[in-house]
mmCIF file of C-alpha atoms and ligand atoms in Angstrom:
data_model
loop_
_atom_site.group_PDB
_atom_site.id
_atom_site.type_symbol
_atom_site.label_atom_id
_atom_site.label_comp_id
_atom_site.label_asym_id
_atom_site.label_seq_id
_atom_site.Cartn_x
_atom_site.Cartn_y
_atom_site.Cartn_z
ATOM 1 C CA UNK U 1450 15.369 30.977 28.863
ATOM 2 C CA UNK U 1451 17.237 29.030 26.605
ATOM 3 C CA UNK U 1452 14.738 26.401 24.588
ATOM 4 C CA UNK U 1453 15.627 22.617 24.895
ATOM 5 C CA UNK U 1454 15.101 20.717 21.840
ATOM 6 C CA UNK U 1455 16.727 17.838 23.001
ATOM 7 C CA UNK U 1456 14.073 15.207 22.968
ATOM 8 C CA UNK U 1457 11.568 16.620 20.169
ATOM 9 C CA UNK U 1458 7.962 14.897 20.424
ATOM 10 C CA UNK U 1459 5.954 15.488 16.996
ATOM 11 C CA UNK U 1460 2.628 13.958 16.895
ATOM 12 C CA UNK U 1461 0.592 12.242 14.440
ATOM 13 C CA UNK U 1462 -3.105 10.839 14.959
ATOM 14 C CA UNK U 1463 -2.679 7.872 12.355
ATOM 15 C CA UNK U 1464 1.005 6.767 13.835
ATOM 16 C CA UNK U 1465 -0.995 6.628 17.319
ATOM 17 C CA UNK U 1466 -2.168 3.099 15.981
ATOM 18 C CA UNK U 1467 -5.870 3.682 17.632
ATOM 19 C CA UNK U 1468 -4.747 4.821 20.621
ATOM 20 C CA UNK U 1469 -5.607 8.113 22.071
ATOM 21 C CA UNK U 1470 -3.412 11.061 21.233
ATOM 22 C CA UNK U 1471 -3.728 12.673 24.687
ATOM 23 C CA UNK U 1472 -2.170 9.576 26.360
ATOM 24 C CA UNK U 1473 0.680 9.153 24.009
ATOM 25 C CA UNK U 1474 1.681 12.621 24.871
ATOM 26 C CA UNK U 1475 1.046 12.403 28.475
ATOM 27 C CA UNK U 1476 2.935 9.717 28.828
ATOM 28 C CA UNK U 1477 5.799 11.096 26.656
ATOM 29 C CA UNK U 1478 5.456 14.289 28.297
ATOM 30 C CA UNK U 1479 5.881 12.137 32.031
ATOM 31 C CA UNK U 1480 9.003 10.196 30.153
ATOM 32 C CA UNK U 1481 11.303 13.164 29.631
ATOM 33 C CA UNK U 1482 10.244 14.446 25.963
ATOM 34 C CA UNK U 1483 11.301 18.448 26.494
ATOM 35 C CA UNK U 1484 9.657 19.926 23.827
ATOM 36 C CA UNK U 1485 6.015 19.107 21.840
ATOM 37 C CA UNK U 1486 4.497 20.093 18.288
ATOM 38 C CA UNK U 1487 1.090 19.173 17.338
ATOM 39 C CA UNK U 1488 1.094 18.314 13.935
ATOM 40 C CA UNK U 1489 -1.936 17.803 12.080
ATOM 41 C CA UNK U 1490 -2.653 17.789 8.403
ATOM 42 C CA UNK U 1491 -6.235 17.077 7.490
ATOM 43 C CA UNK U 1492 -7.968 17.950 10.781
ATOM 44 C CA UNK U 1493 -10.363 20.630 10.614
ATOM 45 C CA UNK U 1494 -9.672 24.058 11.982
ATOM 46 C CA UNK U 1495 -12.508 24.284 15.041
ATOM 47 C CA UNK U 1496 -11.366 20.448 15.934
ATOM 48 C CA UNK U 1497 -7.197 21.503 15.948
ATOM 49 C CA UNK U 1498 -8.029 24.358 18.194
ATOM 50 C CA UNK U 1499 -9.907 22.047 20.611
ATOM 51 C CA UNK U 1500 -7.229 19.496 20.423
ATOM 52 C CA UNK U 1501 -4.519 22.367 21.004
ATOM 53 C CA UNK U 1502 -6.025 23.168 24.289
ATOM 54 C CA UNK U 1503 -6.206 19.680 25.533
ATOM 55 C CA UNK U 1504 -2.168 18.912 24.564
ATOM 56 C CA UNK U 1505 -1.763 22.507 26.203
ATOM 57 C CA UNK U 1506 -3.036 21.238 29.604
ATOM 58 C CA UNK U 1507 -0.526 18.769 29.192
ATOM 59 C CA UNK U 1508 2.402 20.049 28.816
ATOM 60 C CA UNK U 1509 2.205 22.950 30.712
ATOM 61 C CA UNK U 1510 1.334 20.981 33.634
ATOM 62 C CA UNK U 1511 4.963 19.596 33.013
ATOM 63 C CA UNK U 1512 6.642 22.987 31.697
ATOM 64 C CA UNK U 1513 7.164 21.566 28.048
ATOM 65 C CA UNK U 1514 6.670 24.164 25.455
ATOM 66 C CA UNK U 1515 4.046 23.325 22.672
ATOM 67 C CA UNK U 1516 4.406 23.942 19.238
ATOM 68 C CA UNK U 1517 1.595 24.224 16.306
ATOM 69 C CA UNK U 1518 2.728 22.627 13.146
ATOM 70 C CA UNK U 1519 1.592 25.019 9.657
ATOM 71 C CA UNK U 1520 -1.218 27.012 11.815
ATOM 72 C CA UNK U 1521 -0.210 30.311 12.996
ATOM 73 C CA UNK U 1522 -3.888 30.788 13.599
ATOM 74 C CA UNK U 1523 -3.919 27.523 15.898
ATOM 75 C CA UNK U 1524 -1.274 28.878 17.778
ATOM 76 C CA UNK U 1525 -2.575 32.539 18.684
ATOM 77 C CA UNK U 1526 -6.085 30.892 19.169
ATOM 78 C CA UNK U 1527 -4.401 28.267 21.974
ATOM 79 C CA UNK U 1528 -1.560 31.276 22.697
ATOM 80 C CA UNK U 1529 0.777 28.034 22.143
ATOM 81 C CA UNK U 1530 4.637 28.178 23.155
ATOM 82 C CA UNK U 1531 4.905 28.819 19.167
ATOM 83 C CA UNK U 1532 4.856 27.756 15.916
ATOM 84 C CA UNK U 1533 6.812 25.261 13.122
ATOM 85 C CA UNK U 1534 6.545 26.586 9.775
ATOM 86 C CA UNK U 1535 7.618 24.613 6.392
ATOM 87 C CA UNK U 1536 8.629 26.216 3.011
ATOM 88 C CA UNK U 1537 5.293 26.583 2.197
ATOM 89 C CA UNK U 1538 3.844 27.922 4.807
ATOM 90 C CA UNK U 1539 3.257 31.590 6.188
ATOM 91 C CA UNK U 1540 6.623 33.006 5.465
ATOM 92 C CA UNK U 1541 8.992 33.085 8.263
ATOM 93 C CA UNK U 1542 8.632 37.133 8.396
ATOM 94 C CA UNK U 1543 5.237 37.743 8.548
ATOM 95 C CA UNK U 1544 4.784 34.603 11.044
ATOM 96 C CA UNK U 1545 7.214 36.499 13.558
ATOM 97 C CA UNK U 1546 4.953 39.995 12.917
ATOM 98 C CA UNK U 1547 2.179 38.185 13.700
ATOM 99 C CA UNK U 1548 3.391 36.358 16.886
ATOM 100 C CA UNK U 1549 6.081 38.404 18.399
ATOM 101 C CA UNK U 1550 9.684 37.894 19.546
ATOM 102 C CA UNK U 1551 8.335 35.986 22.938
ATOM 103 C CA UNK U 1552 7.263 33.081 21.136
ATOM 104 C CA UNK U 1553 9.773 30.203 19.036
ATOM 105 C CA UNK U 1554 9.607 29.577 15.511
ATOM 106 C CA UNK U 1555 11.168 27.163 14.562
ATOM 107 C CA UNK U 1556 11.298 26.453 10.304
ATOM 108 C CA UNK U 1557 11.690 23.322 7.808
ATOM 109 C CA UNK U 1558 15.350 22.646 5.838
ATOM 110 C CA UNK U 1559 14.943 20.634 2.783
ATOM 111 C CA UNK U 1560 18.107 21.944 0.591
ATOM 112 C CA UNK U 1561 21.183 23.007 1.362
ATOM 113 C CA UNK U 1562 20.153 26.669 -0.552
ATOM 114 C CA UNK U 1563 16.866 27.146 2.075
ATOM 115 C CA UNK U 1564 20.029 26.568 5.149
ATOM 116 C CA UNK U 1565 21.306 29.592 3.708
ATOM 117 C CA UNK U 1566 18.715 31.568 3.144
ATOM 118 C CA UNK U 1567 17.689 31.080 6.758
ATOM 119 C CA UNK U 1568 20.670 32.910 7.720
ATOM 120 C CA UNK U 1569 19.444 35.981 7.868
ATOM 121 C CA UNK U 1570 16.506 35.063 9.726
ATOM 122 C CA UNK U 1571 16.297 35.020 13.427
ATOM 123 C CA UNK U 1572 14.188 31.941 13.671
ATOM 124 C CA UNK U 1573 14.930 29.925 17.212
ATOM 125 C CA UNK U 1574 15.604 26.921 15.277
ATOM 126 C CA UNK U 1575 15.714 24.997 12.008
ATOM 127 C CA UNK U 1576 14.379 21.368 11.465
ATOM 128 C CA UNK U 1577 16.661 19.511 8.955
ATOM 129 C CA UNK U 1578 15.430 16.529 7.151
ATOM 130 C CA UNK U 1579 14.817 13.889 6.799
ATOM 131 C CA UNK U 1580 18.242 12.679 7.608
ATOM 132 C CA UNK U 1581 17.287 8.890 7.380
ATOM 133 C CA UNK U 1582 14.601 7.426 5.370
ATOM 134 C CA UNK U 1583 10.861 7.584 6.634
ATOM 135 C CA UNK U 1584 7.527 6.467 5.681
ATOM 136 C CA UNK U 1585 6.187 9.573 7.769
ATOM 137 C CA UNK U 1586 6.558 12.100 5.217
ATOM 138 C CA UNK U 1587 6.537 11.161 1.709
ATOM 139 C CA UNK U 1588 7.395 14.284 -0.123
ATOM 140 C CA UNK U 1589 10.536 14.646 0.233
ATOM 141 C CA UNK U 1590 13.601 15.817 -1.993
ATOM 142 C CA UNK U 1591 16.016 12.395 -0.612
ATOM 143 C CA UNK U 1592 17.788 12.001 2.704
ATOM 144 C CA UNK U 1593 20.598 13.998 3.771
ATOM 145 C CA UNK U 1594 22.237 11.133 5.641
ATOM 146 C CA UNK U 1595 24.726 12.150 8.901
ATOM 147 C CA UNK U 1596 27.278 13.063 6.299
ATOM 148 C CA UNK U 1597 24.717 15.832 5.280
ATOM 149 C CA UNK U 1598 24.159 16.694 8.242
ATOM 150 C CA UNK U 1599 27.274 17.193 9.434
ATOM 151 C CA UNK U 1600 27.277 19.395 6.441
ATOM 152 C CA UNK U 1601 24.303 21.615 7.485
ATOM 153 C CA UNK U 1602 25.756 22.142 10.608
ATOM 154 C CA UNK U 1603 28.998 23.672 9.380
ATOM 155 C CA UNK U 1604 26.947 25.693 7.296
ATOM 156 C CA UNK U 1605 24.324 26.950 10.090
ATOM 157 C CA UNK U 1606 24.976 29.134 13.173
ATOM 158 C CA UNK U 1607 21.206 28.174 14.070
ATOM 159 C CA UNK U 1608 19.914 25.813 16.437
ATOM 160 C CA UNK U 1609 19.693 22.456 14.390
ATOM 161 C CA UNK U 1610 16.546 19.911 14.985
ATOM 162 C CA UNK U 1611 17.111 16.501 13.400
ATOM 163 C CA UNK U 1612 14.424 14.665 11.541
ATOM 164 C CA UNK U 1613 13.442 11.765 9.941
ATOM 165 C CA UNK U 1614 13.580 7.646 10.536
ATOM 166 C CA UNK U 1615 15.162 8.822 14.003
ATOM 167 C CA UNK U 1616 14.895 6.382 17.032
ATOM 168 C CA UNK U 1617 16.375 4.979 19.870
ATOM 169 C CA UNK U 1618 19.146 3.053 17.873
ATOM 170 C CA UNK U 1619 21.057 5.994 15.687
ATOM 171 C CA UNK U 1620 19.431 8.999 18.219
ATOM 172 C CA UNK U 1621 23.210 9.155 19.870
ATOM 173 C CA UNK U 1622 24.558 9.069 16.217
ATOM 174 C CA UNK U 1623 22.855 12.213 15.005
ATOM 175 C CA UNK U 1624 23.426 14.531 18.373
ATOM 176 C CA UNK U 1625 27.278 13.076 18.035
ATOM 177 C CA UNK U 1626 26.747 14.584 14.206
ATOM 178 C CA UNK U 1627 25.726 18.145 15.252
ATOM 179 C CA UNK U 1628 22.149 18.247 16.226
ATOM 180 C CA UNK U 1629 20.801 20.312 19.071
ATOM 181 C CA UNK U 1630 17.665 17.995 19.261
ATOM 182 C CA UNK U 1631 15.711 14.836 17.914
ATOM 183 C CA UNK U 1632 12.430 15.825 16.414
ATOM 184 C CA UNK U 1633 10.641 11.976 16.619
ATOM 185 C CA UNK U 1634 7.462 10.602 15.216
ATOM 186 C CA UNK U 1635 6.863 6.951 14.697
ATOM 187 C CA UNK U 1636 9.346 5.911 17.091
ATOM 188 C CA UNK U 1637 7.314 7.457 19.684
ATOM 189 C CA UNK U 1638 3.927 7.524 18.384
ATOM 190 C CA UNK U 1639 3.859 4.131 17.210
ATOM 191 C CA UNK U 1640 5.677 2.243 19.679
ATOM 192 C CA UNK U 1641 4.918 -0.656 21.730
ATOM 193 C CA UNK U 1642 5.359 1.529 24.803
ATOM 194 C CA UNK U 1643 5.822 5.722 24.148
ATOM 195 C CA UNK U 1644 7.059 5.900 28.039
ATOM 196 C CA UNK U 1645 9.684 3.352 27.427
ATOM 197 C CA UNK U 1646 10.857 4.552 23.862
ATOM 198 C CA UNK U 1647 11.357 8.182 25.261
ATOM 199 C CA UNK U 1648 13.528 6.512 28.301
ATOM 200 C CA UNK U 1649 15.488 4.995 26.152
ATOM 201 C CA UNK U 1650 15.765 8.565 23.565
ATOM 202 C CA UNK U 1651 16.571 10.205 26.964
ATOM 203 C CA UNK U 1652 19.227 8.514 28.014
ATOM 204 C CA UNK U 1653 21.183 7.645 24.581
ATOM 205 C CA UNK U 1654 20.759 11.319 24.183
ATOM 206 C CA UNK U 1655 21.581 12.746 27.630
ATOM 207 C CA UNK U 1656 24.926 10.543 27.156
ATOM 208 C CA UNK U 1657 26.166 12.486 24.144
ATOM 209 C CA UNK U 1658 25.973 15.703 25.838
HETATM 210 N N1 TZP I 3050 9.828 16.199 8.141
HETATM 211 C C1 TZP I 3050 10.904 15.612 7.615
HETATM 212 S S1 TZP I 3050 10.909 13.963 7.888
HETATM 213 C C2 TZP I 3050 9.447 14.042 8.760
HETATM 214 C C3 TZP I 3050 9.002 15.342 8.783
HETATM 215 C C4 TZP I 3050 7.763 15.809 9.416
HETATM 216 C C5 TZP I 3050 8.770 12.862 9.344
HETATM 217 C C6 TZP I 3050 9.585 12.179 10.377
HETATM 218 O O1 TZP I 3050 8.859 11.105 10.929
HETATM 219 P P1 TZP I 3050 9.552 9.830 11.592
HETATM 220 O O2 TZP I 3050 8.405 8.883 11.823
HETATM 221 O O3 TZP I 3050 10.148 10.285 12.900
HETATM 222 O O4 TZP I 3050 10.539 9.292 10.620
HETATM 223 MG MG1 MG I 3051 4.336 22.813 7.065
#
């Protein structure tokens, strides 16, 4: 079945402002998001497993594939939906040996060079970013803007994932641009209400299609 990457959820503990993880993505999951990754950077590995199987009761309740961000281990240990891998990670070959064809990996774009080495690579999808600028993820190498984007998505025959300083206001603008999907942190994670911010992601998005 065809994987919808529409409406992108990507967590982040801190970004949660105090509240708890579990209802951020419940309610996101409830709101329409259609797909999940659980990213987490400094958590320990016995702790990430534990949270994995809590977000996993989640969204399968709902039929919304979960992702583990970095962690192939994670994922096999929670037998998650799949993985997202960076250029630094596992590389993309081994992470497929590992997992198998039935699960999605989906990999990082920084440069225009890494979009065509992923050519040759039968990874599910590719996350391009940051296309605007975010305080989410601070080593970057600059934006690539929608120009840029467009760009990458002349260049790709892959499944595209936008990311970075996306939100309800220019969500439309990037799908219009090429993407297959919204990959969203703060403006989920961090807003006043995560049900109401994925409506509105929803429906900006659902228009453009
Ligand atoms: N990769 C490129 S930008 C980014 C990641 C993980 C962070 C995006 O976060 P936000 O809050 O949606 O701008
Ligand atoms: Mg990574």
């Amino acid at each position: 079945m065809p994987i919808d990457l529409s409406v992108y959820l990507v967590t982040d503990r801190p970004l949660c402002l105090g509240r708890d993880i579990l209802d951020i993505v419940r309610e996101a999951v409830q709101a329409g998001v259609t797909i999940v990754q659980i990213r987490e950077k400094e958590t320990p590995t016995r702790d990430f497993v534990a949270l994995g199987h809590a977000i996993k009761a989640i969204t399968k309740t709902h039929g919304v594939p979960l992702l583990i961000n970095d962690r192939i281990d994670v994922a096999m240990a929670i037998d998650a939906d799949g993985v997202h891998i960076g250029q630094s990670d596992m590389n993309y070959a081994d992470a497929r040996r590992l997992l198998g064809y039935d699960k999605i990996i989906g990999l990082s774009i920084d440069t225009e060079r890494q979009l065509h080495e992923a050519q040759s690579m039968d990874v599910n999808y590719l996350g391009v970013g940051p296309v605007f600028p975010t305080q989410t993820k601070k080593d970057t190498s600059g934006d690539w803007g929608l120009e840029g984007f467009k760009n990458a998505r002349s260049i790709s025959s892959h499944k595209l994932v936008a990311i970075g300083g996306i939100d309800t206001h220019n969500a439309a603008d990037v799908i219009r641009s090429g993407a297959d999907g919204v990959a969203v942190v703060s403006a989920i994670c961090s807003a006043p209400s995560p049900a109401l911010a994925v409506t509105a992601l929803v429906r900006a998005i659902r228009n453009q299609q």
